[in-house]
Amino acid sequence: MGKAPCCDKHGVKRGSWTPEEDEALVEHIKKHGEGSWRTLPKHAGLQRCGKSCRLRWINYLRPGIKRGPFTSEEETNIIQLHALLGNRWAAIASQLPGRTDNEIKNYWNTHLKKNLHHHSGGTKQPCLSPHAGIVKSESPSTRHMVQWESARVEAEARLSMESSLNNSWSPAKTCPDYFLRLWNSEVGESFRGLKGRERVGESHSLVSQASTPSSSSKLESCSDASLHLKNTVQEQISSCKPKLEYDTGGSDSGNYEYLDTSDSAFKQYLDMPDEDIEFLDHTDSFLNPPDDDEEEDDRCD
DNA sequence: AATATGGACAACCGCATCGAG
DNA sequence: CCTCGATGCGGTTGTCCATAT
């Protein structure tokens, strides 16, 4: 397929897998288990490179792979997870049993991206910025960053508040399970940057910095930034029911821009009814947590 | 019926990260 | 601490197929 082969080269088959190859790969993994992808092709009698075998197994042959169209629930989860995690498809996939990162990535690129954009009426111009007051005069990249971070702040605040309220949680409250579970999962950990891998959107934003506070000054900047974002988000949501969307044109990586879309898409995106915005008034509490030696992790909550 | 076009999906590539030596 | 191989991940591309012209 166009490019030079990554792994050598001569005698290595490429392209679609045949049923015979699939069978050989499955049989080999059944006997010897996963791993050792480098040597697997030789041992399995396959003329494929190890990476190709691994990909084939993970995406199509592995037991438990769910095929078929995505449900609306899965779609909603993908949208919300993407708002939280960005293009971290593996992390998103870990929250969708039976779905692979590749499948989700393809689904996003071919369905969700397009559908969200469709609501913009075809224009790529942001007709209604969520932060019109502060954003319009800034560069597109800055605008992207601020817009994107506002969504993240909302999601993070939501998760944090729900987590902090967990003890007194009313079962009647809205869907705490999903986000709470997510927040306490590896995805939440990834999101909080516990492993020091801050890759979401490559945006070295104030909030991102604040997610890895190493000093009180960072906490302060975190607070300032989030308060700023909080205010703009509140203003936007309360005043004009924003329509937001990704600008998915061109390079997708880290290039997020809200454009207008439907109200439902916006709600789906943030899943935040107006009345639930109140928690934003409490963002200070998660941005400036009480001293706790246990909280030396790189996070802000 | 033939051809063009676009969407969907499978597969590949390059880079980042991890871990062993 | 450094190097290097193995693995994982995300972006991109190629191919197939359906639909439009």
Coordinates of C-alpha atoms (C1' of nucleotides) in Angstrom, one line a residue:
Chain A
M1 CA 0.0 0.0 0.0
G2 CA 2.1 2.8 -1.2
K3 CA 4.6 3.3 1.4
A4 CA 7.7 1.2 1.9
P5 CA 7.2 -1.7 4.1
C6 CA 8.1 -1.2 7.8
C7 CA 9.3 -4.7 8.4
D8 CA 11.2 -6.4 5.9
K9 CA 10.6 -6.5 3.1
H10 CA 11.1 -9.5 0.9
G11 CA 9.0 -12.5 1.4
V12 CA 6.6 -10.7 3.7
K13 CA 3.0 -10.7 2.6
R14 CA 0.9 -7.6 2.8
G15 CA -2.7 -6.7 2.3
S16 CA -5.8 -8.4 3.3
W17 CA -5.6 -11.6 5.4
T18 CA -6.9 -14.8 4.0
P19 CA -9.0 -17.2 6.1
E20 CA -6.1 -19.6 6.1
E21 CA -3.8 -17.1 7.6
D22 CA -6.4 -16.2 10.2
E23 CA -6.7 -19.8 11.1
A24 CA -3.0 -20.3 11.4
L25 CA -2.6 -17.2 13.6
V26 CA -5.5 -18.2 15.9
E27 CA -4.2 -21.7 16.2
H28 CA -0.7 -20.5 17.1
I29 CA -2.0 -18.1 19.7
K30 CA -4.2 -20.7 21.2
K31 CA -1.3 -22.9 21.7
H32 CA 1.4 -20.4 22.7
G33 CA -0.5 -17.4 23.8
E34 CA -0.1 -13.8 22.8
G35 CA 3.2 -12.0 22.7
S36 CA 6.5 -12.5 21.0
W37 CA 5.1 -10.9 17.9
R38 CA 8.4 -10.6 16.3
T39 CA 9.0 -14.3 16.1
L40 CA 5.4 -15.4 15.9
P41 CA 5.1 -15.3 12.1
K42 CA 7.9 -17.7 11.7
H43 CA 6.7 -20.1 14.3
A44 CA 3.1 -19.9 13.0
G45 CA 4.3 -20.3 9.4
L46 CA 3.0 -17.0 8.3
Q47 CA 4.6 -14.7 5.8
R48 CA 3.6 -11.6 7.7
C49 CA 5.4 -9.2 9.9
G50 CA 4.8 -9.3 13.6
K51 CA 3.1 -6.0 13.7
S52 CA 0.7 -7.2 11.1
C53 CA -0.1 -10.3 13.1
R54 CA -0.6 -8.4 16.3
L55 CA -2.9 -6.0 14.6
R56 CA -4.9 -8.7 13.0
W57 CA -5.3 -10.5 16.3
I58 CA -6.2 -7.5 18.3
N59 CA -8.6 -6.0 15.9
Y60 CA -10.3 -9.0 14.4
L61 CA -9.4 -12.4 15.7
R62 CA -9.2 -11.9 19.4
P63 CA -12.2 -13.5 21.3
G64 CA -14.8 -11.1 22.4
I65 CA -14.5 -8.7 19.6
K66 CA -17.9 -7.1 19.0
R67 CA -18.7 -6.6 15.4
G68 CA -21.6 -4.7 13.9
P69 CA -22.9 -1.2 14.1
F70 CA -22.3 1.0 17.2
T71 CA -25.3 1.5 19.4
S72 CA -26.5 4.9 20.3
E73 CA -25.2 4.4 23.8
E74 CA -21.8 3.5 22.5
E75 CA -21.8 6.5 20.3
T76 CA -22.6 8.7 23.2
N77 CA -19.9 7.2 25.2
I78 CA -17.4 7.7 22.4
I79 CA -18.3 11.3 22.1
Q80 CA -18.0 12.0 25.8
L81 CA -14.8 10.0 26.2
H82 CA -13.3 11.8 23.2
A83 CA -14.2 15.1 24.9
L84 CA -12.2 13.9 27.9
L85 CA -9.4 12.1 26.3
G86 CA -9.0 13.4 22.8
N87 CA -7.7 11.0 20.2
R88 CA -6.5 8.5 22.7
W89 CA -8.4 5.7 21.0
A90 CA -6.9 2.9 23.1
A91 CA -8.1 4.5 26.3
I92 CA -11.5 5.1 24.8
A93 CA -11.6 1.5 23.6
S94 CA -10.8 0.2 27.0
Q95 CA -14.2 1.6 28.2
L96 CA -16.1 0.0 25.4
P97 CA -16.0 -3.7 25.8
G98 CA -15.5 -5.6 22.6
R99 CA -14.6 -2.5 20.6
T100 CA -11.1 -1.9 19.3
D101 CA -9.2 1.3 19.1
N102 CA -9.0 1.0 15.4
E103 CA -12.7 0.4 15.0
I104 CA -13.5 3.4 17.2
K105 CA -11.1 5.6 15.4
N106 CA -12.6 4.6 12.1
Y107 CA -16.1 5.2 13.4
W108 CA -15.1 8.6 14.7
N109 CA -13.5 9.6 11.5
T110 CA -16.2 8.4 9.2
H111 CA -19.4 8.9 11.3
L112 CA -19.2 11.1 14.3
K113 CA -16.8 13.6 12.9
K114 CA -18.9 14.0 9.9
N115 CA -22.2 14.0 11.7
L116 CA -21.1 16.7 14.1
H117 CA -19.8 18.8 11.3
H118 CA -22.9 18.3 9.3
H119 CA -24.8 20.4 11.9
S120 CA -22.7 23.3 11.2
G121 CA -24.4 23.7 7.8
G122 CA -21.2 23.0 6.0
T123 CA -19.4 26.1 7.2
K124 CA -16.1 25.7 8.8
Q125 CA -16.4 29.1 10.4
P126 CA -17.3 29.1 14.0
C127 CA -20.6 30.8 14.0
L128 CA -20.9 30.9 17.7
S129 CA -17.8 30.6 19.8
P130 CA -18.4 29.2 23.3
H131 CA -16.1 31.9 24.5
A132 CA -16.9 34.7 22.2
G133 CA -15.8 37.3 24.5
I134 CA -12.3 36.1 24.9
V135 CA -11.6 34.0 21.9
K136 CA -12.5 35.9 18.9
S137 CA -9.5 38.1 18.8
E138 CA -7.1 35.3 19.5
S139 CA -5.3 33.1 17.1
P140 CA -7.0 30.0 15.9
S141 CA -4.6 27.8 17.8
T142 CA -5.3 29.7 21.0
R143 CA -9.0 29.6 20.3
H144 CA -8.8 25.8 19.8
M145 CA -6.9 25.4 23.0
V146 CA -9.2 27.5 25.1
Q147 CA -12.3 26.0 23.6
W148 CA -11.0 22.5 24.0
E149 CA -9.9 23.1 27.5
S150 CA -13.2 24.5 28.5
A151 CA -14.8 21.2 27.6
R152 CA -12.1 19.4 29.5
V153 CA -12.6 21.6 32.5
E154 CA -16.3 20.9 32.5
A155 CA -15.8 17.2 32.2
E156 CA -13.1 17.1 34.8
A157 CA -15.1 19.3 37.2
R158 CA -18.0 17.1 36.7
L159 CA -16.0 14.0 37.5
S160 CA -14.4 15.5 40.4
M161 CA -17.5 16.8 41.9
E162 CA -19.3 13.5 41.5
S163 CA -16.3 11.8 43.0
S164 CA -16.2 14.1 46.0
L165 CA -19.9 13.7 46.5
N166 CA -19.8 10.0 46.3
N167 CA -20.2 9.4 50.0
S168 CA -23.5 11.4 50.1
W169 CA -24.5 10.3 46.8
S170 CA -28.2 9.9 46.1
P171 CA -29.0 7.0 43.9
A172 CA -31.6 9.1 42.3
K173 CA -29.0 11.5 40.9
T174 CA -28.0 11.4 37.3
C175 CA -25.9 8.7 36.0
P176 CA -23.0 8.9 38.4
D177 CA -21.9 5.4 37.7
Y178 CA -20.4 5.8 34.4
F179 CA -18.3 8.8 35.0
L180 CA -17.3 7.8 38.5
R181 CA -16.2 4.5 37.3
L182 CA -14.4 6.1 34.5
W183 CA -12.8 8.6 36.7
N184 CA -11.4 5.9 39.0
S185 CA -10.4 3.7 36.1
E186 CA -7.2 3.7 34.1
V187 CA -8.8 6.3 31.9
G188 CA -9.2 8.7 34.7
E189 CA -5.7 8.0 35.7
S190 CA -4.5 8.6 32.3
F191 CA -6.6 11.8 32.1
R192 CA -5.1 13.0 35.3
G193 CA -1.7 12.4 33.9
L194 CA -0.5 10.1 36.7
K195 CA 1.9 8.6 34.4
G196 CA 3.3 11.9 33.3
R197 CA 2.1 11.3 29.9
E198 CA 0.2 14.4 28.9
R199 CA -0.7 13.9 25.3
V200 CA -4.2 15.1 25.1
G201 CA -4.3 17.5 22.3
E202 CA -0.7 18.3 22.8
S203 CA -2.0 21.4 24.4
H204 CA 0.2 22.7 27.2
S205 CA -2.6 24.6 28.6
L206 CA -2.9 26.1 32.0
V207 CA -5.3 23.4 32.9
S208 CA -2.9 20.7 31.8
Q209 CA -0.2 22.3 33.8
A210 CA -2.5 22.5 36.7
S211 CA -3.1 18.8 36.3
T212 CA 0.4 18.2 37.3
P213 CA 1.0 20.7 40.0
S214 CA 4.4 20.8 41.5
S215 CA 4.0 24.1 43.4
S216 CA 1.5 26.4 44.8
S217 CA 2.1 28.8 42.0
K218 CA 0.9 26.1 39.6
L219 CA -2.1 25.6 41.7
E220 CA -2.8 29.2 41.5
S221 CA -2.5 29.4 37.8
C222 CA -4.6 26.3 37.6
S223 CA -7.3 28.0 39.6
D224 CA -7.1 31.2 37.6
A225 CA -7.3 29.4 34.3
S226 CA -10.1 27.3 35.4
L227 CA -12.1 30.1 36.9
H228 CA -11.6 32.0 33.7
L229 CA -12.8 29.0 31.7
K230 CA -15.6 28.4 34.1
N231 CA -16.9 31.8 33.7
T232 CA -16.8 31.7 30.0
V233 CA -18.4 28.4 29.8
Q234 CA -21.1 29.4 32.2
E235 CA -21.7 32.5 30.1
Q236 CA -21.9 30.6 27.0
I237 CA -24.1 27.9 28.2
S238 CA -26.5 30.1 30.0
S239 CA -26.8 32.8 27.4
C240 CA -27.1 31.2 24.1
K241 CA -27.3 27.4 24.2
P242 CA -24.1 27.0 22.2
K243 CA -23.6 24.8 19.4
L244 CA -20.3 23.2 19.3
E245 CA -18.5 20.9 17.2
Y246 CA -15.1 19.7 16.2
D247 CA -13.5 21.3 13.3
T248 CA -12.2 18.1 11.8
G249 CA -10.8 19.5 8.7
G250 CA -7.2 19.0 7.9
S251 CA -4.9 17.5 10.4
D252 CA -7.1 16.0 13.0
S253 CA -4.5 15.6 15.7
G254 CA -5.2 18.0 18.5
N255 CA -7.1 20.3 16.2
Y256 CA -10.3 20.8 17.9
E257 CA -12.6 23.6 17.3
Y258 CA -16.2 24.1 18.2
L259 CA -18.5 25.0 15.5
D260 CA -22.2 25.1 15.6
T261 CA -24.2 21.9 15.7
S262 CA -27.4 20.8 17.2
D263 CA -28.4 21.2 20.8
S264 CA -28.6 17.5 21.2
A265 CA -25.0 17.2 19.9
F266 CA -24.0 19.7 22.5
K267 CA -25.8 17.9 25.2
Q268 CA -24.3 14.7 24.1
Y269 CA -20.9 16.2 24.0
L270 CA -21.0 17.5 27.5
D271 CA -24.0 15.8 28.9
M272 CA -24.6 18.7 31.1
P273 CA -28.1 20.2 31.5
D274 CA -28.1 23.8 32.4
E275 CA -29.1 23.1 35.9
D276 CA -26.1 20.9 36.4
I277 CA -23.7 23.7 35.6
E278 CA -23.9 24.7 39.2
F279 CA -21.1 22.5 40.2
L280 CA -18.8 24.8 38.3
D281 CA -19.2 27.2 41.2
H282 CA -17.3 24.6 43.2
T283 CA -14.4 24.1 40.9
D284 CA -12.2 25.9 43.4
S285 CA -12.6 23.0 45.7
F286 CA -11.1 20.6 43.4
L287 CA -8.5 22.9 42.1
N288 CA -7.3 23.7 45.6
P289 CA -7.6 20.6 47.5
P290 CA -6.8 20.4 51.2
D291 CA -3.3 19.5 52.0
D292 CA -2.9 15.8 51.7
D293 CA 0.4 14.0 51.4
E294 CA -1.3 11.3 49.6
E295 CA -2.1 13.6 46.9
E296 CA 1.4 14.0 45.6
D297 CA 0.2 12.5 42.5
D298 CA 0.3 14.7 39.5
R299 CA -3.2 15.9 39.7
C300 CA -5.2 18.8 40.8
D301 CA -8.2 17.3 42.4
Chain B
dA1 C1' -24.1 -0.4 -19.1
dA2 C1' -20.0 2.1 -18.2
dT3 C1' -17.6 5.3 -15.6
dA4 C1' -16.9 8.5 -11.8
dT5 C1' -17.2 9.6 -7.1
dG6 C1' -17.4 9.1 -2.3
dG7 C1' -17.8 6.4 2.0
dA8 C1' -16.4 2.7 5.0
dC9 C1' -13.1 -0.1 6.7
dA10 C1' -8.9 -2.9 6.9
dA11 C1' -4.2 -2.5 7.1
dC12 C1' 0.3 -0.2 7.2
dC13 C1' 3.8 3.1 8.8
dG14 C1' 6.3 5.9 11.9
dC15 C1' 7.0 7.4 16.4
dA16 C1' 6.8 7.0 21.4
dT17 C1' 7.3 4.3 25.4
dC18 C1' 8.8 0.5 28.1
dG19 C1' 11.8 -2.7 29.9
dA20 C1' 15.7 -5.8 29.9
dG21 C1' 20.6 -6.2 29.7
Chain C
dC1 C1' 22.7 5.7 33.0
dC2 C1' 22.6 4.1 28.3
dT3 C1' 21.4 1.3 24.5
dC4 C1' 18.4 -1.4 21.9
dG5 C1' 14.7 -4.5 20.9
dA6 C1' 9.8 -5.2 21.5
dT7 C1' 5.4 -3.5 21.8
dG8 C1' 1.7 -0.1 21.7
dC9 C1' -0.6 3.8 19.7
dG10 C1' -2.3 7.2 16.5
dG11 C1' -2.3 8.9 11.9
dT12 C1' -2.6 7.8 7.2
dT13 C1' -3.4 5.3 3.1
dG14 C1' -5.2 1.7 -0.1
dT15 C1' -8.9 -1.1 -1.5
dC16 C1' -13.5 -2.5 -1.9
dC17 C1' -18.2 -1.4 -2.6
dA18 C1' -22.3 1.3 -3.2
dT19 C1' -24.4 5.1 -5.3
dA20 C1' -24.7 8.8 -8.7
dT21 C1' -24.1 10.5 -13.3

